[in-house]
Short mmCIF file of C-alpha atoms and ligand atoms in Angstrom, two decimals:
data_model
loop_
_atom_site.label_atom_id
_atom_site.label_comp_id
_atom_site.label_asym_id
_atom_site.label_seq_id
_atom_site.Cartn_x
_atom_site.Cartn_y
_atom_site.Cartn_z
CA MET A 24 -0.52 61.20 74.51
CA LYS A 25 2.79 60.15 72.99
CA TYR A 26 2.71 56.86 71.13
CA THR A 27 5.72 54.57 71.25
CA ALA A 28 6.41 51.12 69.80
CA PRO A 29 5.18 48.42 72.22
CA ARG A 30 7.83 47.23 74.70
CA GLY A 31 10.07 44.60 73.12
CA THR A 32 9.32 45.65 69.54
CA HIS A 33 11.30 47.95 67.27
CA ASP A 34 11.01 49.80 64.01
CA VAL A 35 13.45 49.14 61.19
CA LEU A 36 14.17 52.68 60.04
CA PRO A 37 15.30 53.49 56.47
CA GLU A 38 18.92 53.88 57.58
CA ASP A 39 18.96 50.26 58.83
CA ALA A 40 16.78 48.79 56.09
CA PRO A 41 19.74 48.15 53.71
CA VAL A 42 21.35 45.86 56.32
CA TRP A 43 18.09 43.90 56.67
CA GLN A 44 17.71 43.70 52.92
CA ALA A 45 21.27 42.46 52.45
CA LEU A 46 20.77 39.88 55.17
CA GLU A 47 17.54 38.58 53.69
CA ARG A 48 19.06 38.53 50.20
CA THR A 49 22.04 36.51 51.37
CA CYS A 50 19.90 33.98 53.29
CA ARG A 51 17.50 33.56 50.39
CA LYS A 52 20.32 33.10 47.88
CA ILE A 53 22.01 30.41 49.95
CA PHE A 54 18.73 28.64 50.81
CA GLU A 55 18.04 28.38 47.09
CA LEU A 56 21.60 27.15 46.42
CA TYR A 57 20.82 24.19 48.67
CA ASN A 58 17.48 23.60 46.88
CA TYR A 59 15.18 24.81 49.67
CA LYS A 60 11.81 26.24 48.63
CA GLU A 61 10.06 29.13 50.35
CA ILE A 62 6.95 28.56 52.44
CA ARG A 63 4.91 31.32 54.13
CA THR A 64 2.55 30.57 57.00
CA PRO A 65 0.16 32.85 58.94
CA VAL A 66 1.47 34.82 61.92
CA PHE A 67 -1.16 33.22 64.14
CA GLU A 68 -2.20 29.61 64.52
CA MET A 69 -4.44 27.57 66.81
CA THR A 70 -2.93 27.68 70.31
CA GLU A 71 -3.04 23.89 70.54
CA LEU A 72 -0.51 23.56 67.72
CA PHE A 73 2.21 25.22 69.81
CA ALA A 74 1.15 23.79 73.17
CA ARG A 75 1.42 20.22 71.82
CA THR A 76 4.62 20.56 69.87
CA ILE A 77 6.80 22.98 71.86
CA GLY A 78 5.58 21.41 75.11
CA GLU A 79 3.24 22.61 77.89
CA SER A 80 6.01 22.89 80.47
CA THR A 81 8.48 24.87 78.34
CA ASP A 82 8.98 28.57 79.15
CA ILE A 83 7.66 29.45 75.69
CA VAL A 84 4.29 27.76 76.19
CA SER A 85 3.84 28.28 79.92
CA LYS A 86 4.65 31.99 80.05
CA GLU A 87 5.68 33.57 76.78
CA MET A 88 2.88 33.08 74.29
CA TYR A 89 0.72 35.90 72.97
CA THR A 90 -2.60 34.08 73.14
CA PHE A 91 -6.00 35.59 72.47
CA THR A 92 -9.55 34.48 71.89
CA ASP A 93 -11.19 35.50 68.63
CA ARG A 94 -14.80 36.60 68.25
CA LYS A 95 -15.96 33.01 67.88
CA GLY A 96 -14.20 31.94 71.07
CA ARG A 97 -11.28 30.13 69.38
CA SER A 98 -7.93 30.26 71.15
CA LEU A 99 -5.26 31.60 68.80
CA THR A 100 -1.58 32.38 69.36
CA LEU A 101 0.90 34.65 67.59
CA ARG A 102 3.54 32.18 66.42
CA PRO A 103 6.47 31.97 68.85
CA GLU A 104 8.49 29.92 66.32
CA GLY A 105 8.26 28.62 62.76
CA THR A 106 8.76 24.85 62.89
CA ALA A 107 5.32 23.70 64.07
CA PRO A 108 3.53 26.00 61.55
CA VAL A 109 5.67 24.65 58.70
CA VAL A 110 4.85 21.05 59.67
CA ARG A 111 1.17 21.97 59.93
CA ALA A 112 1.17 23.71 56.54
CA ALA A 113 3.17 20.95 54.83
CA LEU A 114 0.78 18.29 56.12
CA GLU A 115 -2.28 20.34 55.28
CA GLY A 116 -1.02 20.96 51.74
CA SER A 117 0.05 17.29 51.34
CA LEU A 118 3.59 18.49 50.61
CA ILE A 119 5.32 15.94 52.78
CA GLY A 120 4.83 12.22 52.93
CA LYS A 121 6.42 8.84 52.82
CA ASP A 122 8.07 9.01 49.42
CA LYS A 123 8.64 12.72 49.36
CA PHE A 124 11.79 14.49 50.36
CA THR A 125 11.09 18.12 50.91
CA LYS A 126 13.10 21.16 51.91
CA PHE A 127 11.52 24.44 53.00
CA TYR A 128 12.74 27.86 54.08
CA TYR A 129 10.90 30.76 55.66
CA PHE A 130 11.30 34.29 56.97
CA GLY A 131 9.07 36.11 59.37
CA PRO A 132 8.27 37.74 62.66
CA MET A 133 7.92 35.57 65.78
CA PHE A 134 6.43 36.62 69.12
CA ARG A 135 7.47 35.71 72.65
CA TYR A 136 6.52 37.55 75.81
CA GLU A 137 10.05 37.62 77.23
CA ARG A 138 11.76 40.24 79.37
CA PRO A 139 13.28 42.52 76.74
CA GLN A 140 17.03 43.10 76.86
CA ALA A 141 19.86 43.46 74.34
CA GLY A 142 19.30 40.69 71.76
CA ARG A 143 15.93 39.65 73.21
CA GLN A 144 12.74 41.16 71.86
CA ARG A 145 9.05 40.31 72.08
CA GLN A 146 8.70 40.57 68.32
CA PHE A 147 11.79 39.28 66.55
CA HIS A 148 12.50 37.84 63.13
CA GLN A 149 13.76 34.46 62.07
CA ALA A 150 15.05 32.94 58.85
CA GLY A 151 14.72 29.18 59.06
CA VAL A 152 14.87 25.90 57.18
CA GLU A 153 13.08 22.59 57.70
CA VAL A 154 13.83 19.33 55.82
CA PHE A 155 11.53 16.32 55.90
CA GLY A 156 11.89 12.71 54.89
CA SER A 157 15.40 11.55 55.77
CA ALA A 158 17.25 10.52 58.92
CA ASP A 159 20.60 10.57 57.10
CA PRO A 160 23.30 12.19 59.29
CA LEU A 161 24.46 13.93 56.10
CA LEU A 162 21.34 16.06 56.34
CA ASP A 163 22.21 17.22 59.86
CA ILE A 164 25.57 18.15 58.37
CA GLU A 165 23.95 19.85 55.39
CA VAL A 166 21.84 22.19 57.52
CA ILE A 167 24.85 23.09 59.66
CA ALA A 168 26.87 23.68 56.47
CA LEU A 169 24.08 25.88 55.16
CA ALA A 170 24.04 28.02 58.32
CA GLU A 171 27.84 28.21 58.19
CA GLN A 172 27.77 29.36 54.55
CA ILE A 173 25.35 32.15 55.41
CA PHE A 174 27.49 33.34 58.29
CA SER A 175 30.74 33.18 56.35
CA ARG A 176 29.17 34.94 53.32
CA LEU A 177 28.20 37.72 55.70
CA GLY A 178 31.76 37.75 57.00
CA LEU A 179 30.76 37.13 60.61
CA PRO A 180 33.74 36.42 62.83
CA ASP A 181 34.04 34.60 66.18
CA LEU A 182 31.25 32.11 65.68
CA GLU A 183 31.19 28.66 67.18
CA VAL A 184 28.79 25.76 66.77
CA ASN A 185 27.71 24.05 69.99
CA ILE A 186 26.40 20.58 69.30
CA ASN A 187 24.76 17.84 71.33
CA SER A 188 22.37 14.92 71.03
CA VAL A 189 19.30 14.68 73.25
CA GLY A 190 18.43 11.13 72.19
CA CYS A 191 15.19 9.63 70.98
CA LYS A 192 12.04 8.11 72.46
CA LYS A 193 14.07 5.00 73.23
CA CYS A 194 16.88 6.66 75.19
CA GLN A 195 15.09 9.69 76.64
CA PRO A 196 13.23 7.69 79.36
CA GLU A 197 16.56 6.29 80.52
CA TYR A 198 18.05 9.76 80.67
CA ASN A 199 15.01 11.18 82.45
CA LYS A 200 15.39 8.46 85.09
CA LYS A 201 19.02 9.48 85.64
CA LEU A 202 18.01 13.15 85.89
CA LYS A 203 15.30 12.34 88.42
CA ALA A 204 17.73 10.36 90.54
CA HIS A 205 20.20 13.26 90.40
CA PHE A 206 17.77 16.03 91.33
CA ARG A 207 15.70 14.03 93.86
CA THR A 208 18.09 14.68 96.74
CA HIS A 209 18.41 18.43 95.94
CA LEU A 210 14.78 19.21 95.34
CA ASP A 211 14.21 20.95 98.71
CA ASP A 212 16.91 23.50 97.83
CA MET A 213 15.60 24.20 94.33
CA CYS A 214 13.09 26.81 93.12
CA GLU A 215 9.33 26.23 93.07
CA ASN A 216 9.28 26.09 89.27
CA CYS A 217 11.87 23.32 89.23
CA LYS A 218 9.83 21.34 91.73
CA GLN A 219 6.97 21.43 89.24
CA ARG A 220 9.24 20.72 86.30
CA TYR A 221 10.60 17.74 88.21
CA GLU A 222 7.13 16.23 88.24
CA LYS A 223 5.93 17.32 84.80
CA ASN A 224 8.97 17.31 82.53
CA ILE A 225 12.29 16.73 84.19
CA LEU A 226 14.32 17.80 81.13
CA ARG A 227 13.04 21.37 81.54
CA VAL A 228 14.82 21.68 84.90
CA LEU A 229 17.95 22.16 82.79
CA ASP A 230 16.49 25.45 81.42
CA CYS A 231 16.28 27.03 84.89
CA LYS A 232 18.23 30.26 85.29
CA GLU A 233 17.86 30.53 89.11
CA THR A 234 21.24 30.67 90.88
CA ALA A 235 19.96 28.29 93.56
CA CYS A 236 19.37 25.61 90.93
CA GLN A 237 22.45 26.27 88.79
CA LYS A 238 24.90 24.37 90.98
CA PHE A 239 22.78 21.23 90.77
CA ILE A 240 22.21 21.65 87.03
CA GLU A 241 25.95 21.91 86.41
CA LYS A 242 26.48 18.50 87.98
CA ALA A 243 23.51 16.83 86.24
CA PRO A 244 24.19 13.84 83.98
CA ALA A 245 24.50 14.59 80.26
CA PRO A 246 22.10 13.18 77.65
CA ILE A 247 24.95 11.93 75.45
CA ASP A 248 25.92 9.48 78.19
CA SER A 249 22.49 7.83 77.93
CA LEU A 250 22.16 7.55 74.15
CA CYS A 251 20.87 4.30 72.66
CA LYS A 252 23.02 2.53 70.07
CA GLU A 253 21.25 4.13 67.06
CA CYS A 254 21.43 7.65 68.50
CA LYS A 255 25.08 7.24 69.42
CA THR A 256 25.98 5.97 65.95
CA HIS A 257 24.00 8.79 64.35
CA PHE A 258 25.67 11.44 66.51
CA ASP A 259 29.14 9.98 65.87
CA GLN A 260 28.47 10.09 62.13
CA VAL A 261 27.41 13.73 62.33
CA LEU A 262 30.59 14.66 64.19
CA LYS A 263 32.75 12.57 61.85
CA GLY A 264 31.18 14.25 58.83
CA LEU A 265 31.75 17.70 60.29
CA ASP A 266 35.41 16.76 60.82
CA GLU A 267 35.87 15.17 57.41
CA HIS A 268 34.40 18.08 55.50
CA LYS A 269 36.14 20.61 57.78
CA LEU A 270 32.95 22.59 57.84
CA VAL A 271 32.85 24.48 61.10
CA LYS A 272 34.56 24.99 64.39
CA TYR A 273 32.34 23.04 66.74
CA LYS A 274 32.27 22.10 70.38
CA ILE A 275 30.26 19.32 72.03
CA ASN A 276 28.13 21.05 74.63
CA ASP A 277 26.48 18.30 76.64
CA ARG A 278 24.21 20.83 78.41
CA LEU A 279 22.54 21.94 75.18
CA VAL A 280 18.98 20.58 75.42
CA ARG A 281 17.24 23.60 73.82
CA GLY A 282 14.01 25.19 75.05
CA LEU A 283 11.54 23.25 72.89
CA ASP A 284 10.35 19.72 73.61
CA TYR A 285 10.20 18.38 70.07
CA TYR A 286 13.89 17.65 69.58
CA THR A 287 15.21 14.12 69.09
CA GLY A 288 18.89 13.39 68.41
CA THR A 289 21.13 16.21 67.18
CA THR A 290 20.67 19.68 68.64
CA PHE A 291 22.90 22.64 67.87
CA GLU A 292 23.31 26.37 68.37
CA VAL A 293 25.62 28.83 66.68
CA VAL A 294 26.93 31.34 69.22
CA SER A 295 28.80 34.59 68.73
CA LYS A 296 31.47 35.97 71.04
CA GLN A 297 30.42 39.43 69.92
CA LEU A 298 27.05 39.24 71.65
CA GLY A 299 26.30 39.45 75.35
CA ALA A 300 24.14 37.02 77.34
CA GLN A 301 21.83 36.36 74.38
CA ASN A 302 24.62 35.00 72.20
CA ALA A 303 22.84 32.35 70.10
CA VAL A 304 22.40 33.53 66.51
CA CYS A 305 20.98 30.22 65.31
CA GLY A 306 19.41 27.18 66.93
CA GLY A 307 18.11 23.91 65.57
CA GLY A 308 18.22 20.18 65.46
CA ARG A 309 16.37 16.97 64.61
CA TYR A 310 12.74 16.40 65.43
CA ASP A 311 11.97 12.95 64.05
CA ASP A 312 8.66 12.48 65.95
CA LEU A 313 6.96 15.81 65.33
CA VAL A 314 5.28 15.07 61.99
CA ALA A 315 3.65 11.93 63.41
CA GLU A 316 2.61 13.83 66.55
CA LEU A 317 0.72 16.26 64.32
CA GLY A 318 -1.14 13.44 62.61
CA GLY A 319 1.22 12.80 59.70
CA PRO A 320 3.28 9.73 58.86
CA SER A 321 6.42 8.87 60.77
CA LEU A 322 8.82 11.21 59.00
CA PRO A 323 12.28 12.25 60.20
CA ALA A 324 13.05 15.97 60.04
CA VAL A 325 15.77 18.48 60.81
CA GLY A 326 16.04 22.26 60.68
CA PHE A 327 17.18 25.49 62.29
CA ALA A 328 16.23 29.12 62.69
CA ILE A 329 18.51 32.17 62.64
CA GLY A 330 17.64 35.17 64.83
CA LEU A 331 17.91 38.10 62.43
CA GLU A 332 17.99 40.92 65.02
CA ARG A 333 21.08 39.37 66.56
CA LEU A 334 22.78 39.14 63.16
CA VAL A 335 21.91 42.76 62.39
CA GLU A 336 23.48 43.71 65.72
CA ILE A 337 26.78 42.02 64.83
CA ILE A 338 26.79 43.37 61.29
CA LYS A 339 26.12 46.91 62.45
CA SER A 340 28.81 46.81 65.11
CA SER A 341 31.47 45.47 62.77
CA VAL A 342 30.24 47.13 59.55
CA MET A 343 31.13 44.19 57.37
CA ILE A 344 28.41 44.61 54.80
CA PRO A 345 29.10 47.89 53.02
CA ARG A 346 25.99 49.80 54.07
CA SER A 347 24.80 50.30 50.54
CA LYS A 348 24.03 53.97 50.30
CA LEU A 349 20.43 55.04 50.29
CA GLY A 350 21.40 57.17 47.33
CA ILE A 351 19.42 57.55 44.13
CA SER A 352 20.80 58.25 40.65
CA LEU A 353 19.01 61.48 39.75
CA PHE A 354 17.42 64.43 41.53
CA VAL A 355 15.58 66.88 39.32
CA VAL A 356 15.91 70.54 40.39
CA THR A 357 13.41 72.89 38.73
CA LEU A 358 12.68 76.62 38.66
CA GLY A 359 9.33 77.83 37.33
CA GLU A 360 6.07 76.12 36.40
CA ALA A 361 6.97 74.95 32.88
CA ALA A 362 10.29 73.52 34.13
CA ARG A 363 8.49 71.72 36.93
CA LYS A 364 6.18 70.07 34.42
CA PHE A 365 9.16 69.12 32.26
CA GLY A 366 10.98 67.81 35.36
CA PHE A 367 8.06 65.63 36.40
CA ASP A 368 7.78 64.18 32.91
CA LEU A 369 11.54 63.49 32.95
CA LEU A 370 11.17 61.68 36.29
CA LEU A 371 8.49 59.37 34.91
CA LYS A 372 10.64 58.55 31.89
CA ALA A 373 13.80 58.05 33.94
CA ARG A 374 12.02 55.65 36.30
CA LYS A 375 10.56 53.71 33.35
CA ALA A 376 14.16 53.35 32.12
CA GLY A 377 15.18 51.95 35.52
CA ILE A 378 16.93 55.09 36.79
CA SER A 379 16.11 55.77 40.46
CA SER A 380 15.08 59.39 40.72
CA ASP A 381 13.13 61.99 42.64
CA MET A 382 12.38 65.72 42.85
CA ASP A 383 11.21 68.33 45.34
CA TYR A 384 7.48 68.50 45.93
CA SER A 385 7.41 71.24 48.53
CA GLY A 386 8.22 74.37 46.48
CA LYS A 387 11.76 74.92 47.80
CA ASP A 388 14.14 77.42 46.18
CA LEU A 389 17.07 76.34 44.01
CA LYS A 390 19.62 76.23 46.84
CA ALA A 391 17.32 74.19 49.11
CA GLN A 392 16.53 71.78 46.26
CA LEU A 393 20.25 71.18 45.70
CA LYS A 394 20.60 70.54 49.42
CA SER A 395 17.81 67.96 49.17
CA ALA A 396 19.65 66.32 46.25
CA ASP A 397 22.71 66.08 48.47
CA ARG A 398 20.74 64.79 51.47
CA VAL A 399 19.17 61.92 49.52
CA GLY A 400 22.59 60.97 48.17
CA ALA A 401 21.79 61.66 44.51
CA ASN A 402 24.61 60.97 42.06
CA PHE A 403 23.37 63.57 39.59
CA ALA A 404 21.18 66.67 39.77
CA LEU A 405 19.51 67.91 36.61
CA ILE A 406 18.94 71.65 36.93
CA VAL A 407 16.31 73.14 34.69
CA GLY A 408 14.47 76.50 34.75
CA ASP A 409 11.97 78.07 32.40
CA ASN A 410 14.91 79.92 30.71
CA GLU A 411 16.79 76.64 30.11
CA LEU A 412 13.65 75.19 28.61
CA LYS A 413 13.47 78.10 26.18
CA SER A 414 17.17 77.87 25.27
CA GLY A 415 16.96 74.06 25.03
CA LYS A 416 19.98 73.54 27.37
CA ALA A 417 19.87 72.26 31.00
CA LEU A 418 22.66 71.67 33.52
CA LEU A 419 23.72 68.24 34.70
CA LYS A 420 25.57 68.45 37.99
CA HIS A 421 27.82 65.56 39.09
CA MET A 422 27.17 65.64 42.83
CA GLN A 423 30.34 63.73 43.75
CA ASP A 424 32.78 66.40 42.51
CA ALA A 425 30.33 69.30 41.96
CA SER A 426 31.32 69.56 38.27
CA GLN A 427 28.61 70.62 35.80
CA GLU A 428 27.98 70.13 32.10
CA GLU A 429 25.42 71.44 29.68
CA ILE A 430 23.00 68.93 28.26
CA LYS A 431 20.25 69.13 25.65
CA CYS A 432 17.00 69.84 27.49
CA ASP A 433 15.21 66.81 26.16
CA ALA A 434 14.04 63.87 28.29
CA ALA A 435 15.27 61.15 25.90
CA THR A 436 18.76 62.71 25.69
CA ILE A 437 19.04 63.10 29.47
CA VAL A 438 17.81 59.55 30.17
CA GLY A 439 20.21 58.17 27.51
CA LYS A 440 23.15 60.05 29.00
CA LEU A 441 22.36 58.85 32.53
CA GLU A 442 21.98 55.27 31.35
CA ASN A 443 25.57 55.50 30.08
CA LEU A 444 26.87 57.15 33.22
CA ILE A 445 25.28 54.87 35.83
P1 HAM B 519 15.00 28.96 69.01
O1 HAM B 519 16.36 28.57 69.54
O2 HAM B 519 13.93 29.16 70.00
O3 HAM B 519 14.60 27.83 67.97
O4 HAM B 519 15.15 30.27 68.13
C1 HAM B 519 16.10 30.34 67.09
C2 HAM B 519 16.84 31.66 67.15
O5 HAM B 519 15.91 32.75 67.19
C3 HAM B 519 17.69 31.86 68.40
O6 HAM B 519 18.95 31.25 68.27
C4 HAM B 519 17.81 33.38 68.45
O7 HAM B 519 18.84 33.82 67.58
C5 HAM B 519 16.47 33.84 67.91
N1 HAM B 519 15.58 34.22 69.04
C6 HAM B 519 14.84 33.41 69.82
N2 HAM B 519 14.13 34.14 70.72
C7 HAM B 519 14.45 35.44 70.51
C8 HAM B 519 14.04 36.68 71.11
N3 HAM B 519 13.16 36.74 72.09
N4 HAM B 519 14.58 37.84 70.61
C9 HAM B 519 15.46 37.80 69.58
N5 HAM B 519 15.87 36.66 68.98
C10 HAM B 519 15.38 35.49 69.43
C11 HAM B 519 13.44 27.83 67.25
O8 HAM B 519 12.68 28.75 67.20
C12 HAM B 519 13.25 26.57 66.44
N6 HAM B 519 11.98 26.67 65.73
C13 HAM B 519 14.41 26.38 65.48
C14 HAM B 519 14.30 25.13 64.67
C15 HAM B 519 13.92 25.04 63.38
N7 HAM B 519 14.55 23.91 65.09
C16 HAM B 519 14.32 23.06 64.12
N8 HAM B 519 13.93 23.73 63.09
#
């Protein structure tokens, strides 16, 4: 039996790990610059949390959740997204409330049972932010600016922000009425799913990918044409702010309703021309009703999540982050038992001094050990045999240009010398 990673999952191998690390470092640094604080939530939650917030008739809840029953018969679900868990945790920990203004960020794996393809996995990773406590359009702009700063710090080209407003509780019923009127006459020619969506949650018809339904979706009315006065003013202020601060290249995309039900007002996605069909590297928006829906006070909120696999894909294809070498500073090459003991002691001291180092543990000969030093990208190899120990002189090889120098065979001297060289 040959074991493979489950379909739709992948391993991050050591050669790719530096790209992931650089990505996470950059996100974290910029999140902190904007005064966001990290929050970590469990990878599974009560199923009800997602069903209520993302929406029963969304693709995520109706067909993509990894749901299981635990030994006590509770229904649990591997988180398909991070927003609902953050709201749950913030309420549970009394972190958000009427007079509090709170900003969170998170990293972590998410799980959706989707058909895997390039840029779409069943386990994928997100870096996200959520801000609670203000309906100020400046905050919508801030989160978009934050995403933009991450992407420009990473040097990602060809990105565009698609932006829309899906309205609030006041204007959504009006829009839903218009959608119903539009689709009513075409319903017989639409797919079975859409017929159900028409009854249960008309907005979700816009998510349909069936060719038969596409031509009717293209002609559907847009939510921005049904916005109430407050939503229209808010959206105009967001766009004006984006223009004034010259933050990003954006395009109003009046079809952008997003695949989760909790949005109110601004929605946005950052798309890359370098990716195929799955081209959204970031998605987010306002969700001013969600906190109250989960039993908290009425508290406006806005946030986004970045899909890290998709970013890694772009970074790897355009090699913009110098793939920091896996290399270490020192590889200790030894010949003979006494030298091996000396070498191991040197390693411990070098590492205590902050010098990354390693040696051979499989009894290879001198030539093979030097090859290992080369393979792990060591900057220096310290060559020491029992004879060198006796004479008190070892060899320090500079791996870059293969030059060698004699050095006193004493751990403190070698560590001191390397500290100066590195
Ligand atoms: P989302 O648009 O579902 O939003 O996901 C955000 C990002 O995660 C997408 O733009 C994409 O880059 C990545 N992503 C989603 N599904 C997959 C997948 N199957 N494989 C690989 N990458 C994927 C949310 O999850 C919201 N919680 C975002 C949010 C935060 N809204 C407000 N606050």
